């Protein structure tokens, strides 16, 4: 099975900050990677697919990059609505989620 | 518009069974697979498996074989998750999600909380 490891587990930041979350795969997954945002009590929502493709309706301050085993999600200028938990997911072989990164207000 | 609407919260005793439904609308049901995801209280997302809505063929993730069954009723565009012999650690929110090839999970149900307690 492919394992996905996110870092950090928790990230404290302020409105306006640029933040980056990293996701590492236990083997190469090409660009078969998605990022999701989840707010408390809500279903996750898709932000990025194919490692760098922005889902329709997602603000352009979100971007994804990477291929192979290392990937990043970047938020260029944090907005109040962005404080949430973020998950990566590989879909190269079946599906696996990372353990999540909680983005907190500093 | 695309929607996945799940059945409501359930409270079950240990040993009982539960069947969660996920009703799709706004798109051709058989064109997209349905995945199931578990989220235990305070924990992350865990992929349970998926069902091919065209063939009805289910695929189960490790750890979700035996007591977990995915099924369909294509006449009403609905997918089901049945869990038998419930245990306390089955307590979780269960989500269904639509999957499009190479696109990830673009639409999710609202989640169904299953609580297992005596």
PDB file of N, CA, C and O in Angstrom, chain A residues 32-93:
ATOM      1  N   UNK A  32      -0.612  11.913  -9.557  1.00  0.00           N
ATOM      2  CA  UNK A  32      -1.942  11.491  -9.163  1.00  0.00           C
ATOM      3  C   UNK A  32      -2.204  11.853  -7.705  1.00  0.00           C
ATOM      4  O   UNK A  32      -2.296  10.999  -6.815  1.00  0.00           O
ATOM      5  N   UNK A  33      -2.317  13.144  -7.464  1.00  0.00           N
ATOM      6  CA  UNK A  33      -2.476  13.650  -6.112  1.00  0.00           C
ATOM      7  C   UNK A  33      -3.525  14.749  -6.066  1.00  0.00           C
ATOM      8  O   UNK A  33      -3.566  15.613  -6.943  1.00  0.00           O
ATOM      9  N   UNK A  34      -4.357  14.695  -5.031  1.00  0.00           N
ATOM     10  CA  UNK A  34      -5.365  15.726  -4.794  1.00  0.00           C
ATOM     11  C   UNK A  34      -5.178  16.319  -3.403  1.00  0.00           C
ATOM     12  O   UNK A  34      -4.606  15.684  -2.511  1.00  0.00           O
ATOM     13  N   UNK A  35      -5.659  17.547  -3.256  1.00  0.00           N
ATOM     14  CA  UNK A  35      -5.691  18.228  -1.959  1.00  0.00           C
ATOM     15  C   UNK A  35      -7.133  18.601  -1.635  1.00  0.00           C
ATOM     16  O   UNK A  35      -7.868  19.056  -2.499  1.00  0.00           O
ATOM     17  N   UNK A  36      -7.491  18.427  -0.361  1.00  0.00           N
ATOM     18  CA  UNK A  36      -8.832  18.748   0.122  1.00  0.00           C
ATOM     19  C   UNK A  36      -8.732  19.658   1.341  1.00  0.00           C
ATOM     20  O   UNK A  36      -7.782  19.584   2.111  1.00  0.00           O
ATOM     21  N   UNK A  37      -9.789  20.470   1.509  1.00  0.00           N
ATOM     22  CA  UNK A  37      -9.926  21.307   2.696  1.00  0.00           C
ATOM     23  C   UNK A  37     -11.137  20.808   3.459  1.00  0.00           C
ATOM     24  O   UNK A  37     -12.181  20.524   2.861  1.00  0.00           O
ATOM     25  N   UNK A  38     -11.013  20.700   4.770  1.00  0.00           N
ATOM     26  CA  UNK A  38     -12.154  20.308   5.587  1.00  0.00           C
ATOM     27  C   UNK A  38     -12.305  21.261   6.758  1.00  0.00           C
ATOM     28  O   UNK A  38     -11.345  21.493   7.508  1.00  0.00           O
ATOM     29  N   UNK A  39     -13.510  21.784   6.922  1.00  0.00           N
ATOM     30  CA  UNK A  39     -13.833  22.623   8.064  1.00  0.00           C
ATOM     31  C   UNK A  39     -14.627  21.795   9.072  1.00  0.00           C
ATOM     32  O   UNK A  39     -15.285  20.823   8.681  1.00  0.00           O
ATOM     33  N   UNK A  40     -14.570  22.170  10.347  1.00  0.00           N
ATOM     34  CA  UNK A  40     -15.230  21.361  11.389  1.00  0.00           C
ATOM     35  C   UNK A  40     -16.705  21.101  11.092  1.00  0.00           C
ATOM     36  O   UNK A  40     -17.452  22.028  10.738  1.00  0.00           O
ATOM     37  N   UNK A  41     -17.103  19.851  11.184  1.00  0.00           N
ATOM     38  CA  UNK A  41     -18.489  19.458  10.989  1.00  0.00           C
ATOM     39  C   UNK A  41     -18.946  19.425   9.549  1.00  0.00           C
ATOM     40  O   UNK A  41     -20.140  19.228   9.293  1.00  0.00           O
ATOM     41  N   UNK A  42     -18.020  19.611   8.617  1.00  0.00           N
ATOM     42  CA  UNK A  42     -18.379  19.645   7.196  1.00  0.00           C
ATOM     43  C   UNK A  42     -17.637  18.574   6.424  1.00  0.00           C
ATOM     44  O   UNK A  42     -16.600  18.065   6.861  1.00  0.00           O
ATOM     45  N   UNK A  43     -18.171  18.231   5.271  1.00  0.00           N
ATOM     46  CA  UNK A  43     -17.468  17.324   4.373  1.00  0.00           C
ATOM     47  C   UNK A  43     -16.253  18.026   3.769  1.00  0.00           C
ATOM     48  O   UNK A  43     -16.236  19.249   3.623  1.00  0.00           O
ATOM     49  N   UNK A  44     -15.234  17.260   3.422  1.00  0.00           N
ATOM     50  CA  UNK A  44     -14.091  17.857   2.715  1.00  0.00           C
ATOM     51  C   UNK A  44     -14.530  18.427   1.372  1.00  0.00           C
ATOM     52  O   UNK A  44     -15.569  18.037   0.824  1.00  0.00           O
ATOM     53  N   UNK A  45     -13.726  19.339   0.847  1.00  0.00           N
ATOM     54  CA  UNK A  45     -13.973  19.852  -0.491  1.00  0.00           C
ATOM     55  C   UNK A  45     -12.663  19.836  -1.270  1.00  0.00           C
ATOM     56  O   UNK A  45     -11.583  20.075  -0.721  1.00  0.00           O
ATOM     57  N   UNK A  46     -12.793  19.552  -2.572  1.00  0.00           N
ATOM     58  CA  UNK A  46     -11.631  19.411  -3.443  1.00  0.00           C
ATOM     59  C   UNK A  46     -11.050  20.775  -3.780  1.00  0.00           C
ATOM     60  O   UNK A  46     -11.766  21.675  -4.208  1.00  0.00           O
ATOM     61  N   UNK A  47      -9.732  20.909  -3.605  1.00  0.00           N
ATOM     62  CA  UNK A  47      -9.029  22.138  -3.965  1.00  0.00           C
ATOM     63  C   UNK A  47      -8.215  21.967  -5.250  1.00  0.00           C
ATOM     64  O   UNK A  47      -8.262  22.796  -6.151  1.00  0.00           O
ATOM     65  N   UNK A  48      -7.413  20.924  -5.269  1.00  0.00           N
ATOM     66  CA  UNK A  48      -6.419  20.693  -6.314  1.00  0.00           C
ATOM     67  C   UNK A  48      -6.496  19.232  -6.731  1.00  0.00           C
ATOM     68  O   UNK A  48      -6.633  18.345  -5.870  1.00  0.00           O
ATOM     69  N   UNK A  49      -6.378  18.949  -8.031  1.00  0.00           N
ATOM     70  CA  UNK A  49      -6.263  17.576  -8.508  1.00  0.00           C
ATOM     71  C   UNK A  49      -5.118  17.503  -9.513  1.00  0.00           C
ATOM     72  O   UNK A  49      -4.616  18.531  -9.979  1.00  0.00           O
ATOM     73  N   UNK A  50      -4.713  16.281  -9.836  1.00  0.00           N
ATOM     74  CA  UNK A  50      -3.534  16.097 -10.718  1.00  0.00           C
ATOM     75  C   UNK A  50      -2.350  16.943 -10.246  1.00  0.00           C
ATOM     76  O   UNK A  50      -1.609  17.502 -11.046  1.00  0.00           O
ATOM     77  N   UNK A  51      -2.182  17.054  -8.950  1.00  0.00           N
ATOM     78  CA  UNK A  51      -1.074  17.720  -8.251  1.00  0.00           C
ATOM     79  C   UNK A  51      -1.091  19.238  -8.353  1.00  0.00           C
ATOM     80  O   UNK A  51      -0.704  19.926  -7.397  1.00  0.00           O
ATOM     81  N   UNK A  52      -1.556  19.777  -9.487  1.00  0.00           N
ATOM     82  CA  UNK A  52      -1.451  21.230  -9.670  1.00  0.00           C
ATOM     83  C   UNK A  52      -2.652  21.866 -10.344  1.00  0.00           C
ATOM     84  O   UNK A  52      -2.664  23.088 -10.546  1.00  0.00           O
ATOM     85  N   UNK A  53      -3.670  21.094 -10.691  1.00  0.00           N
ATOM     86  CA  UNK A  53      -4.852  21.645 -11.367  1.00  0.00           C
ATOM     87  C   UNK A  53      -5.838  22.177 -10.329  1.00  0.00           C
ATOM     88  O   UNK A  53      -6.241  21.456  -9.410  1.00  0.00           O
ATOM     89  N   UNK A  54      -6.217  23.439 -10.497  1.00  0.00           N
ATOM     90  CA  UNK A  54      -7.123  24.090  -9.546  1.00  0.00           C
ATOM     91  C   UNK A  54      -8.564  23.701  -9.871  1.00  0.00           C
ATOM     92  O   UNK A  54      -9.020  23.870 -11.013  1.00  0.00           O
ATOM     93  N   UNK A  55      -9.265  23.171  -8.893  1.00  0.00           N
ATOM     94  CA  UNK A  55     -10.677  22.833  -9.072  1.00  0.00           C
ATOM     95  C   UNK A  55     -11.482  24.096  -9.357  1.00  0.00           C
ATOM     96  O   UNK A  55     -11.194  25.180  -8.805  1.00  0.00           O
ATOM     97  N   UNK A  56     -12.474  23.964 -10.183  1.00  0.00           N
ATOM     98  CA  UNK A  56     -13.340  25.086 -10.530  1.00  0.00           C
ATOM     99  C   UNK A  56     -13.928  25.731  -9.273  1.00  0.00           C
ATOM    100  O   UNK A  56     -14.413  25.036  -8.371  1.00  0.00           O
ATOM    101  N   UNK A  57     -13.842  27.041  -9.212  1.00  0.00           N
ATOM    102  CA  UNK A  57     -14.421  27.778  -8.092  1.00  0.00           C
ATOM    103  C   UNK A  57     -13.489  27.974  -6.908  1.00  0.00           C
ATOM    104  O   UNK A  57     -13.821  28.713  -5.975  1.00  0.00           O
ATOM    105  N   UNK A  58     -12.330  27.360  -6.939  1.00  0.00           N
ATOM    106  CA  UNK A  58     -11.362  27.502  -5.846  1.00  0.00           C
ATOM    107  C   UNK A  58     -10.521  28.760  -6.081  1.00  0.00           C
ATOM    108  O   UNK A  58     -10.032  28.969  -7.199  1.00  0.00           O
ATOM    109  N   UNK A  59     -10.344  29.575  -5.060  1.00  0.00           N
ATOM    110  CA  UNK A  59      -9.574  30.824  -5.240  1.00  0.00           C
ATOM    111  C   UNK A  59      -8.153  30.562  -5.712  1.00  0.00           C
ATOM    112  O   UNK A  59      -7.527  29.563  -5.335  1.00  0.00           O
ATOM    113  N   UNK A  60      -7.648  31.495  -6.509  1.00  0.00           N
ATOM    114  CA  UNK A  60      -6.325  31.312  -7.116  1.00  0.00           C
ATOM    115  C   UNK A  60      -5.177  31.445  -6.118  1.00  0.00           C
ATOM    116  O   UNK A  60      -4.027  31.202  -6.478  1.00  0.00           O
ATOM    117  N   UNK A  61      -5.459  31.831  -4.889  1.00  0.00           N
ATOM    118  CA  UNK A  61      -4.393  31.876  -3.869  1.00  0.00           C
ATOM    119  C   UNK A  61      -3.935  30.459  -3.480  1.00  0.00           C
ATOM    120  O   UNK A  61      -2.878  30.309  -2.882  1.00  0.00           O
ATOM    121  N   UNK A  62      -4.736  29.461  -3.847  1.00  0.00           N
ATOM    122  CA  UNK A  62      -4.345  28.073  -3.623  1.00  0.00           C
ATOM    123  C   UNK A  62      -3.583  27.565  -4.850  1.00  0.00           C
ATOM    124  O   UNK A  62      -4.009  27.770  -5.987  1.00  0.00           O
ATOM    125  N   UNK A  63      -2.466  26.897  -4.606  1.00  0.00           N
ATOM    126  CA  UNK A  63      -1.736  26.283  -5.707  1.00  0.00           C
ATOM    127  C   UNK A  63      -1.072  25.005  -5.215  1.00  0.00           C
ATOM    128  O   UNK A  63      -0.772  24.844  -4.025  1.00  0.00           O
ATOM    129  N   UNK A  64      -0.872  24.088  -6.154  1.00  0.00           N
ATOM    130  CA  UNK A  64      -0.222  22.829  -5.836  1.00  0.00           C
ATOM    131  C   UNK A  64       0.922  22.576  -6.791  1.00  0.00           C
ATOM    132  O   UNK A  64       0.898  23.038  -7.931  1.00  0.00           O
ATOM    133  N   UNK A  65       1.924  21.854  -6.314  1.00  0.00           N
ATOM    134  CA  UNK A  65       3.051  21.510  -7.173  1.00  0.00           C
ATOM    135  C   UNK A  65       3.623  20.171  -6.726  1.00  0.00           C
ATOM    136  O   UNK A  65       3.282  19.646  -5.651  1.00  0.00           O
ATOM    137  N   UNK A  66       4.507  19.643  -7.574  1.00  0.00           N
ATOM    138  CA  UNK A  66       5.199  18.402  -7.244  1.00  0.00           C
ATOM    139  C   UNK A  66       4.884  17.275  -8.189  1.00  0.00           C
ATOM    140  O   UNK A  66       3.927  17.333  -8.972  1.00  0.00           O
ATOM    141  N   UNK A  67       5.705  16.246  -8.107  1.00  0.00           N
ATOM    142  CA  UNK A  67       5.495  15.015  -8.861  1.00  0.00           C
ATOM    143  C   UNK A  67       6.375  13.945  -8.243  1.00  0.00           C
ATOM    144  O   UNK A  67       7.315  14.249  -7.498  1.00  0.00           O
ATOM    145  N   UNK A  68       6.050  12.702  -8.550  1.00  0.00           N
ATOM    146  CA  UNK A  68       6.834  11.602  -7.988  1.00  0.00           C
ATOM    147  C   UNK A  68       6.438  11.311  -6.561  1.00  0.00           C
ATOM    148  O   UNK A  68       5.395  10.716  -6.309  1.00  0.00           O
ATOM    149  N   UNK A  69       7.264  11.745  -5.602  1.00  0.00           N
ATOM    150  CA  UNK A  69       6.982  11.448  -4.202  1.00  0.00           C
ATOM    151  C   UNK A  69       6.807  12.684  -3.326  1.00  0.00           C
ATOM    152  O   UNK A  69       6.440  12.548  -2.155  1.00  0.00           O
ATOM    153  N   UNK A  70       7.096  13.875  -3.835  1.00  0.00           N
ATOM    154  CA  UNK A  70       7.006  15.065  -2.990  1.00  0.00           C
ATOM    155  C   UNK A  70       6.110  16.129  -3.618  1.00  0.00           C
ATOM    156  O   UNK A  70       6.280  16.508  -4.782  1.00  0.00           O
ATOM    157  N   UNK A  71       5.185  16.628  -2.795  1.00  0.00           N
ATOM    158  CA  UNK A  71       4.171  17.556  -3.258  1.00  0.00           C
ATOM    159  C   UNK A  71       3.972  18.656  -2.230  1.00  0.00           C
ATOM    160  O   UNK A  71       4.204  18.455  -1.038  1.00  0.00           O
ATOM    161  N   UNK A  72       3.523  19.817  -2.723  1.00  0.00           N
ATOM    162  CA  UNK A  72       3.242  20.916  -1.815  1.00  0.00           C
ATOM    163  C   UNK A  72       1.920  21.580  -2.181  1.00  0.00           C
ATOM    164  O   UNK A  72       1.535  21.645  -3.356  1.00  0.00           O
ATOM    165  N   UNK A  73       1.248  22.047  -1.150  1.00  0.00           N
ATOM    166  CA  UNK A  73       0.076  22.920  -1.288  1.00  0.00           C
ATOM    167  C   UNK A  73       0.503  24.259  -0.705  1.00  0.00           C
ATOM    168  O   UNK A  73       0.985  24.324   0.430  1.00  0.00           O
ATOM    169  N   UNK A  74       0.320  25.314  -1.483  1.00  0.00           N
ATOM    170  CA  UNK A  74       0.680  26.657  -1.038  1.00  0.00           C
ATOM    171  C   UNK A  74      -0.551  27.544  -1.055  1.00  0.00           C
ATOM    172  O   UNK A  74      -1.345  27.505  -2.002  1.00  0.00           O
ATOM    173  N   UNK A  75      -0.706  28.306   0.008  1.00  0.00           N
ATOM    174  CA  UNK A  75      -1.720  29.357   0.061  1.00  0.00           C
ATOM    175  C   UNK A  75      -0.948  30.664   0.086  1.00  0.00           C
ATOM    176  O   UNK A  75      -0.160  30.919   1.009  1.00  0.00           O
ATOM    177  N   UNK A  76      -1.157  31.488  -0.931  1.00  0.00           N
ATOM    178  CA  UNK A  76      -0.256  32.630  -1.132  1.00  0.00           C
ATOM    179  C   UNK A  76      -0.473  33.743  -0.119  1.00  0.00           C
ATOM    180  O   UNK A  76       0.486  34.404   0.296  1.00  0.00           O
ATOM    181  N   UNK A  77      -1.705  33.965   0.292  1.00  0.00           N
ATOM    182  CA  UNK A  77      -2.014  35.008   1.266  1.00  0.00           C
ATOM    183  C   UNK A  77      -3.236  34.543   2.056  1.00  0.00           C
ATOM    184  O   UNK A  77      -4.358  34.625   1.568  1.00  0.00           O
ATOM    185  N   UNK A  78      -2.983  34.050   3.252  1.00  0.00           N
ATOM    186  CA  UNK A  78      -4.053  33.448   4.049  1.00  0.00           C
ATOM    187  C   UNK A  78      -5.212  34.391   4.296  1.00  0.00           C
ATOM    188  O   UNK A  78      -5.004  35.566   4.666  1.00  0.00           O
ATOM    189  N   UNK A  79      -6.411  33.871   4.109  1.00  0.00           N
ATOM    190  CA  UNK A  79      -7.633  34.596   4.423  1.00  0.00           C
ATOM    191  C   UNK A  79      -8.307  33.938   5.628  1.00  0.00           C
ATOM    192  O   UNK A  79      -8.055  32.752   5.900  1.00  0.00           O
ATOM    193  N   UNK A  80      -9.156  34.661   6.331  1.00  0.00           N
ATOM    194  CA  UNK A  80      -9.801  34.078   7.525  1.00  0.00           C
ATOM    195  C   UNK A  80     -10.526  32.760   7.247  1.00  0.00           C
ATOM    196  O   UNK A  80     -10.562  31.874   8.085  1.00  0.00           O
ATOM    197  N   UNK A  81     -11.075  32.635   6.033  1.00  0.00           N
ATOM    198  CA  UNK A  81     -11.832  31.429   5.682  1.00  0.00           C
ATOM    199  C   UNK A  81     -10.938  30.204   5.449  1.00  0.00           C
ATOM    200  O   UNK A  81     -11.424  29.087   5.314  1.00  0.00           O
ATOM    201  N   UNK A  82      -9.617  30.409   5.402  1.00  0.00           N
ATOM    202  CA  UNK A  82      -8.699  29.315   5.071  1.00  0.00           C
ATOM    203  C   UNK A  82      -8.281  28.483   6.270  1.00  0.00           C
ATOM    204  O   UNK A  82      -7.628  27.453   6.112  1.00  0.00           O
ATOM    205  N   UNK A  83      -8.621  28.921   7.477  1.00  0.00           N
ATOM    206  CA  UNK A  83      -8.215  28.164   8.658  1.00  0.00           C
ATOM    207  C   UNK A  83      -9.106  26.925   8.753  1.00  0.00           C
ATOM    208  O   UNK A  83     -10.321  27.003   8.940  1.00  0.00           O
ATOM    209  N   UNK A  84      -8.471  25.785   8.541  1.00  0.00           N
ATOM    210  CA  UNK A  84      -9.167  24.517   8.360  1.00  0.00           C
ATOM    211  C   UNK A  84      -8.119  23.404   8.410  1.00  0.00           C
ATOM    212  O   UNK A  84      -6.938  23.663   8.673  1.00  0.00           O
ATOM    213  N   UNK A  85      -8.559  22.181   8.144  1.00  0.00           N
ATOM    214  CA  UNK A  85      -7.638  21.053   8.040  1.00  0.00           C
ATOM    215  C   UNK A  85      -7.511  20.657   6.578  1.00  0.00           C
ATOM    216  O   UNK A  85      -8.510  20.623   5.849  1.00  0.00           O
ATOM    217  N   UNK A  86      -6.293  20.362   6.167  1.00  0.00           N
ATOM    218  CA  UNK A  86      -6.006  20.038   4.773  1.00  0.00           C
ATOM    219  C   UNK A  86      -5.470  18.606   4.670  1.00  0.00           C
ATOM    220  O   UNK A  86      -4.653  18.173   5.498  1.00  0.00           O
ATOM    221  N   UNK A  87      -5.958  17.908   3.660  1.00  0.00           N
ATOM    222  CA  UNK A  87      -5.544  16.526   3.429  1.00  0.00           C
ATOM    223  C   UNK A  87      -5.041  16.361   2.009  1.00  0.00           C
ATOM    224  O   UNK A  87      -5.659  16.872   1.067  1.00  0.00           O
ATOM    225  N   UNK A  88      -3.959  15.611   1.852  1.00  0.00           N
ATOM    226  CA  UNK A  88      -3.576  15.157   0.526  1.00  0.00           C
ATOM    227  C   UNK A  88      -4.132  13.740   0.330  1.00  0.00           C
ATOM    228  O   UNK A  88      -4.474  13.049   1.289  1.00  0.00           O
ATOM    229  N   UNK A  89      -4.227  13.347  -0.925  1.00  0.00           N
ATOM    230  CA  UNK A  89      -4.748  12.027  -1.272  1.00  0.00           C
ATOM    231  C   UNK A  89      -4.070  11.559  -2.556  1.00  0.00           C
ATOM    232  O   UNK A  89      -4.064  12.281  -3.552  1.00  0.00           O
ATOM    233  N   UNK A  90      -3.529  10.331  -2.519  1.00  0.00           N
ATOM    234  CA  UNK A  90      -2.988   9.778  -3.755  1.00  0.00           C
ATOM    235  C   UNK A  90      -4.066   8.922  -4.407  1.00  0.00           C
ATOM    236  O   UNK A  90      -4.860   8.263  -3.727  1.00  0.00           O
ATOM    237  N   UNK A  91      -4.094   8.930  -5.731  1.00  0.00           N
ATOM    238  CA  UNK A  91      -4.996   8.036  -6.451  1.00  0.00           C
ATOM    239  C   UNK A  91      -4.274   7.361  -7.613  1.00  0.00           C
ATOM    240  O   UNK A  91      -4.837   7.117  -8.683  1.00  0.00           O
ATOM    241  N   UNK A  92      -3.004   7.070  -7.365  1.00  0.00           N
ATOM    242  CA  UNK A  92      -2.205   6.302  -8.330  1.00  0.00           C
ATOM    243  C   UNK A  92      -2.587   4.825  -8.268  1.00  0.00           C
ATOM    244  O   UNK A  92      -2.764   4.173  -9.298  1.00  0.00           O
ATOM    245  N   UNK A  93      -2.663   4.308  -7.050  1.00  0.00           N
ATOM    246  CA  UNK A  93      -3.115   2.936  -6.802  1.00  0.00           C
ATOM    247  C   UNK A  93      -4.160   2.994  -5.710  1.00  0.00           C
ATOM    248  O   UNK A  93      -3.845   3.310  -4.559  1.00  0.00           O
TER     249      UNK A  93
END
